Amino acid sequence: MEVHRHLDEELSDLRDSILRLGGEAEAALRRAMHSLTERDPGGAREVLMHDDEIDQLEVDVDRQCVDIFVLRQPAARDLRFVMSVAKTAPLLERIADHACNIARAAIDLADEPELKETVGMGRMGEIASSMLAAALDAFTKSDATAAREVIARDKEINDLYNKIFHDLIEMMVKEPVTATRDARLLLVAKHLERIGDYVTDISELTVYMAEAAIIKHRH
């Protein structure tokens, strides 16, 4: 009974840790996109300054997972939870890394002429942030149905990326003088598209955790 009590406490602590990491990654993404669309290099620098803390959170989650594996040897649903957390933490850290790259672009583009494509980029950011928040909520509740709904939304990100990609390429051809700026925006769009992929991966892990079903590459 004592062993089970300790395991329950450690699983609860682990859940709190992964949610904190997820919340920090979500905040970094929102701040980075706000910095880009509102031309706020100061906000972008805050994202970069905060990245070390997010990296440390990921290390802490990894350590907690290892300790539970080694000391508690969880089984069945608990085992799936710890495995899912262990795989989700690096995904969240990568999302934060992409947010940092967007922040760097925001700093570089702050003095460039405004471009209407940043509107579409802002929409991409809103969808990515919304998907991440929904994915974390589904993970917390072990809600496979909600996770599948998040997975289905990845098409929205991909469709917007394709449109922005073609629009920017066309602009680069028509106005070569803006090519450097447009190339940076292309990279921002790619970062957001990759974030959508990572959120999809997290949602797939939620389905595995809840149903012991592996759906990667199947949806």
Short mmCIF file of C-alpha atoms in Angstrom, two decimals:
data_model
loop_
_atom_site.label_atom_id
_atom_site.label_comp_id
_atom_site.label_asym_id
_atom_site.label_seq_id
_atom_site.Cartn_x
_atom_site.Cartn_y
_atom_site.Cartn_z
CA MET A 1 0.00 0.00 0.00
CA GLU A 2 2.86 2.37 0.86
CA VAL A 3 4.47 1.71 -2.53
CA HIS A 4 1.21 2.53 -4.33
CA ARG A 5 0.84 5.76 -2.34
CA HIS A 6 4.32 6.88 -3.32
CA LEU A 7 3.68 5.98 -6.96
CA ASP A 8 0.43 7.96 -7.00
CA GLU A 9 2.20 10.99 -5.53
CA GLU A 10 5.04 10.77 -8.02
CA LEU A 11 2.64 10.37 -10.94
CA SER A 12 0.75 13.45 -9.75
CA ASP A 13 4.02 15.41 -9.51
CA LEU A 14 4.96 14.23 -12.99
CA ARG A 15 1.60 15.35 -14.37
CA ASP A 16 2.11 18.79 -12.82
CA SER A 17 5.61 19.00 -14.31
CA ILE A 18 4.57 18.13 -17.86
CA LEU A 19 1.69 20.59 -17.68
CA ARG A 20 4.03 23.31 -16.49
CA LEU A 21 6.39 22.54 -19.37
CA GLY A 22 3.46 22.59 -21.77
CA GLY A 23 2.20 25.88 -20.39
CA GLU A 24 5.64 27.45 -20.79
CA ALA A 25 5.93 26.21 -24.38
CA GLU A 26 2.47 27.55 -25.18
CA ALA A 27 3.32 30.93 -23.62
CA ALA A 28 6.58 31.11 -25.59
CA LEU A 29 4.72 30.48 -28.83
CA ARG A 30 2.09 33.11 -28.09
CA ARG A 31 4.69 35.70 -27.08
CA ALA A 32 6.80 34.99 -30.15
CA MET A 33 3.84 35.36 -32.51
CA HIS A 34 2.69 38.54 -30.77
CA SER A 35 6.20 39.92 -31.15
CA LEU A 36 6.15 39.12 -34.87
CA THR A 37 2.72 40.49 -35.70
CA GLU A 38 2.97 43.53 -33.41
CA ARG A 39 6.60 44.27 -34.32
CA ASP A 40 7.77 44.03 -30.71
CA PRO A 41 11.46 43.04 -30.55
CA GLY A 42 11.48 43.52 -26.77
CA GLY A 43 8.88 40.80 -26.35
CA ALA A 44 10.85 38.57 -28.69
CA ARG A 45 13.96 38.97 -26.55
CA GLU A 46 11.96 37.89 -23.50
CA VAL A 47 11.12 34.64 -25.30
CA LEU A 48 14.81 34.01 -25.94
CA MET A 49 15.81 34.83 -22.36
CA HIS A 50 13.24 32.36 -21.01
CA ASP A 51 14.38 29.42 -23.12
CA ASP A 52 16.95 28.09 -20.65
CA GLU A 53 14.21 27.68 -18.04
CA ILE A 54 12.15 25.62 -20.48
CA ASP A 55 15.17 23.46 -21.27
CA GLN A 56 15.65 22.80 -17.55
CA LEU A 57 12.00 21.86 -17.15
CA GLU A 58 12.41 19.26 -19.87
CA VAL A 59 15.47 17.84 -18.09
CA ASP A 60 13.51 17.69 -14.82
CA VAL A 61 10.63 15.83 -16.45
CA ASP A 62 13.05 13.34 -17.98
CA ARG A 63 14.64 12.74 -14.58
CA GLN A 64 11.25 12.17 -12.97
CA CYS A 65 10.31 9.64 -15.64
CA VAL A 66 13.57 7.72 -15.18
CA ASP A 67 13.14 7.66 -11.40
CA ILE A 68 9.61 6.27 -11.69
CA PHE A 69 10.67 3.63 -14.22
CA VAL A 70 13.59 2.48 -12.07
CA LEU A 71 12.14 2.77 -8.58
CA ARG A 72 8.41 2.09 -9.03
CA GLN A 73 8.21 -0.12 -12.13
CA PRO A 74 4.74 1.07 -13.12
CA ALA A 75 2.42 -1.22 -15.05
CA ALA A 76 -0.47 -1.00 -17.49
CA ARG A 77 -2.08 2.48 -17.62
CA ASP A 78 0.52 4.05 -15.31
CA LEU A 79 3.30 2.72 -17.50
CA ARG A 80 1.65 4.17 -20.61
CA PHE A 81 1.30 7.52 -18.85
CA VAL A 82 4.98 7.70 -17.89
CA MET A 83 6.06 6.59 -21.36
CA SER A 84 3.81 9.20 -22.96
CA VAL A 85 5.16 11.94 -20.71
CA ALA A 86 8.74 10.88 -21.51
CA LYS A 87 8.01 11.24 -25.22
CA THR A 88 5.93 14.41 -24.89
CA ALA A 89 8.51 16.44 -22.95
CA PRO A 90 11.07 16.67 -25.80
CA LEU A 91 8.26 17.56 -28.22
CA LEU A 92 7.29 20.48 -26.01
CA GLU A 93 10.92 21.56 -25.74
CA ARG A 94 11.17 21.53 -29.55
CA ILE A 95 8.01 23.62 -29.81
CA ALA A 96 9.67 26.15 -27.52
CA ASP A 97 12.77 26.05 -29.73
CA HIS A 98 10.63 26.86 -32.77
CA ALA A 99 9.09 29.72 -30.78
CA CYS A 100 12.61 31.04 -30.18
CA ASN A 101 13.34 30.89 -33.90
CA ILE A 102 10.15 32.84 -34.57
CA ALA A 103 11.24 35.36 -31.95
CA ARG A 104 14.60 35.79 -33.70
CA ALA A 105 12.76 36.42 -36.95
CA ALA A 106 10.55 38.97 -35.18
CA ILE A 107 13.66 40.86 -34.08
CA ASP A 108 15.13 40.82 -37.58
CA LEU A 109 11.86 41.88 -39.23
CA ALA A 110 10.84 44.57 -36.75
CA ASP A 111 12.22 47.37 -38.94
CA GLU A 112 11.10 45.90 -42.27
CA PRO A 113 8.02 47.26 -44.11
CA GLU A 114 4.79 45.60 -43.01
CA LEU A 115 3.51 42.79 -45.20
CA LYS A 116 -0.02 41.45 -45.50
CA GLU A 117 1.27 37.85 -45.31
CA THR A 118 1.91 38.42 -41.60
CA VAL A 119 -1.90 38.34 -41.22
CA GLY A 120 -1.97 34.78 -42.50
CA MET A 121 1.03 34.02 -40.32
CA GLY A 122 -0.86 35.36 -37.32
CA ARG A 123 -3.75 33.06 -38.17
CA MET A 124 -1.34 30.13 -38.37
CA GLY A 125 0.01 31.06 -34.96
CA GLU A 126 -3.49 31.28 -33.49
CA ILE A 127 -4.36 27.82 -34.80
CA ALA A 128 -1.08 26.33 -33.57
CA SER A 129 -1.54 27.85 -30.10
CA SER A 130 -5.15 26.71 -29.94
CA MET A 131 -4.18 23.19 -31.02
CA LEU A 132 -1.41 23.06 -28.41
CA ALA A 133 -3.75 24.20 -25.63
CA ALA A 134 -6.36 21.64 -26.68
CA ALA A 135 -3.73 18.89 -26.95
CA LEU A 136 -2.47 19.60 -23.43
CA ASP A 137 -6.03 19.60 -22.10
CA ALA A 138 -6.72 16.27 -23.80
CA PHE A 139 -3.48 14.88 -22.38
CA THR A 140 -4.44 15.98 -18.86
CA LYS A 141 -7.85 14.35 -19.12
CA SER A 142 -6.57 11.32 -21.03
CA ASP A 143 -9.27 12.15 -23.59
CA ALA A 144 -8.64 10.25 -26.79
CA THR A 145 -11.67 11.76 -28.56
CA ALA A 146 -10.44 15.31 -27.96
CA ALA A 147 -6.93 14.28 -29.04
CA ARG A 148 -8.27 12.97 -32.34
CA GLU A 149 -10.06 16.29 -32.90
CA VAL A 150 -6.72 18.09 -32.47
CA ILE A 151 -5.08 15.73 -34.96
CA ALA A 152 -7.76 16.54 -37.53
CA ARG A 153 -7.00 20.25 -37.20
CA ASP A 154 -3.45 19.83 -38.47
CA LYS A 155 -4.86 20.14 -41.99
CA GLU A 156 -5.74 23.78 -41.23
CA ILE A 157 -2.10 24.54 -40.48
CA ASN A 158 -0.89 22.69 -43.57
CA ASP A 159 -3.36 24.45 -45.88
CA LEU A 160 -2.36 27.87 -44.56
CA TYR A 161 1.31 27.01 -44.88
CA ASN A 162 0.88 25.98 -48.50
CA LYS A 163 -0.95 29.23 -49.32
CA ILE A 164 1.61 31.44 -47.55
CA PHE A 165 4.47 29.52 -49.15
CA HIS A 166 3.16 30.07 -52.68
CA ASP A 167 2.26 33.72 -52.00
CA LEU A 168 5.73 34.49 -50.67
CA ILE A 169 7.49 32.69 -53.50
CA GLU A 170 5.44 34.70 -55.98
CA MET A 171 6.41 37.93 -54.20
CA MET A 172 10.08 36.98 -54.25
CA VAL A 173 9.87 36.52 -58.02
CA LYS A 174 8.02 39.78 -58.58
CA GLU A 175 10.05 41.87 -56.13
CA PRO A 176 13.54 40.36 -55.70
CA VAL A 177 14.54 43.30 -53.49
CA THR A 178 12.25 41.89 -50.75
CA ALA A 179 13.64 38.35 -51.04
CA THR A 180 15.53 38.42 -47.73
CA ARG A 181 12.46 39.51 -45.79
CA ASP A 182 10.23 37.04 -47.58
CA ALA A 183 12.68 34.20 -46.93
CA ARG A 184 12.56 34.93 -43.20
CA LEU A 185 8.78 34.83 -43.29
CA LEU A 186 8.92 31.53 -45.16
CA LEU A 187 10.99 30.13 -42.30
CA VAL A 188 8.46 31.40 -39.76
CA ALA A 189 5.69 29.64 -41.66
CA LYS A 190 7.74 26.44 -41.67
CA HIS A 191 8.32 26.70 -37.91
CA LEU A 192 4.56 26.95 -37.37
CA GLU A 193 3.92 24.01 -39.69
CA ARG A 194 6.41 21.93 -37.69
CA ILE A 195 4.76 22.96 -34.43
CA GLY A 196 1.50 21.61 -35.83
CA ASP A 197 3.27 18.31 -36.50
CA TYR A 198 4.59 18.16 -32.94
CA VAL A 199 1.15 18.88 -31.51
CA THR A 200 -0.18 16.04 -33.63
CA ASP A 201 2.51 13.77 -32.18
CA ILE A 202 1.47 14.75 -28.64
CA SER A 203 -2.15 13.99 -29.46
CA GLU A 204 -1.20 10.59 -30.84
CA LEU A 205 0.53 9.87 -27.54
CA THR A 206 -2.67 10.83 -25.71
CA VAL A 207 -4.59 8.24 -27.72
CA TYR A 208 -1.93 5.66 -26.87
CA MET A 209 -2.07 6.57 -23.20
CA ALA A 210 -5.86 6.38 -23.06
CA GLU A 211 -6.54 3.40 -25.32
CA ALA A 212 -3.23 1.54 -25.66
CA ALA A 213 -3.69 2.14 -29.40
CA ILE A 214 -0.84 3.22 -31.66
CA ILE A 215 -2.29 5.44 -34.40
CA LYS A 216 0.89 7.09 -35.68
CA HIS A 217 0.91 7.12 -39.51
CA ARG A 218 -2.67 5.78 -39.58
CA HIS A 219 -4.91 8.87 -39.47
#
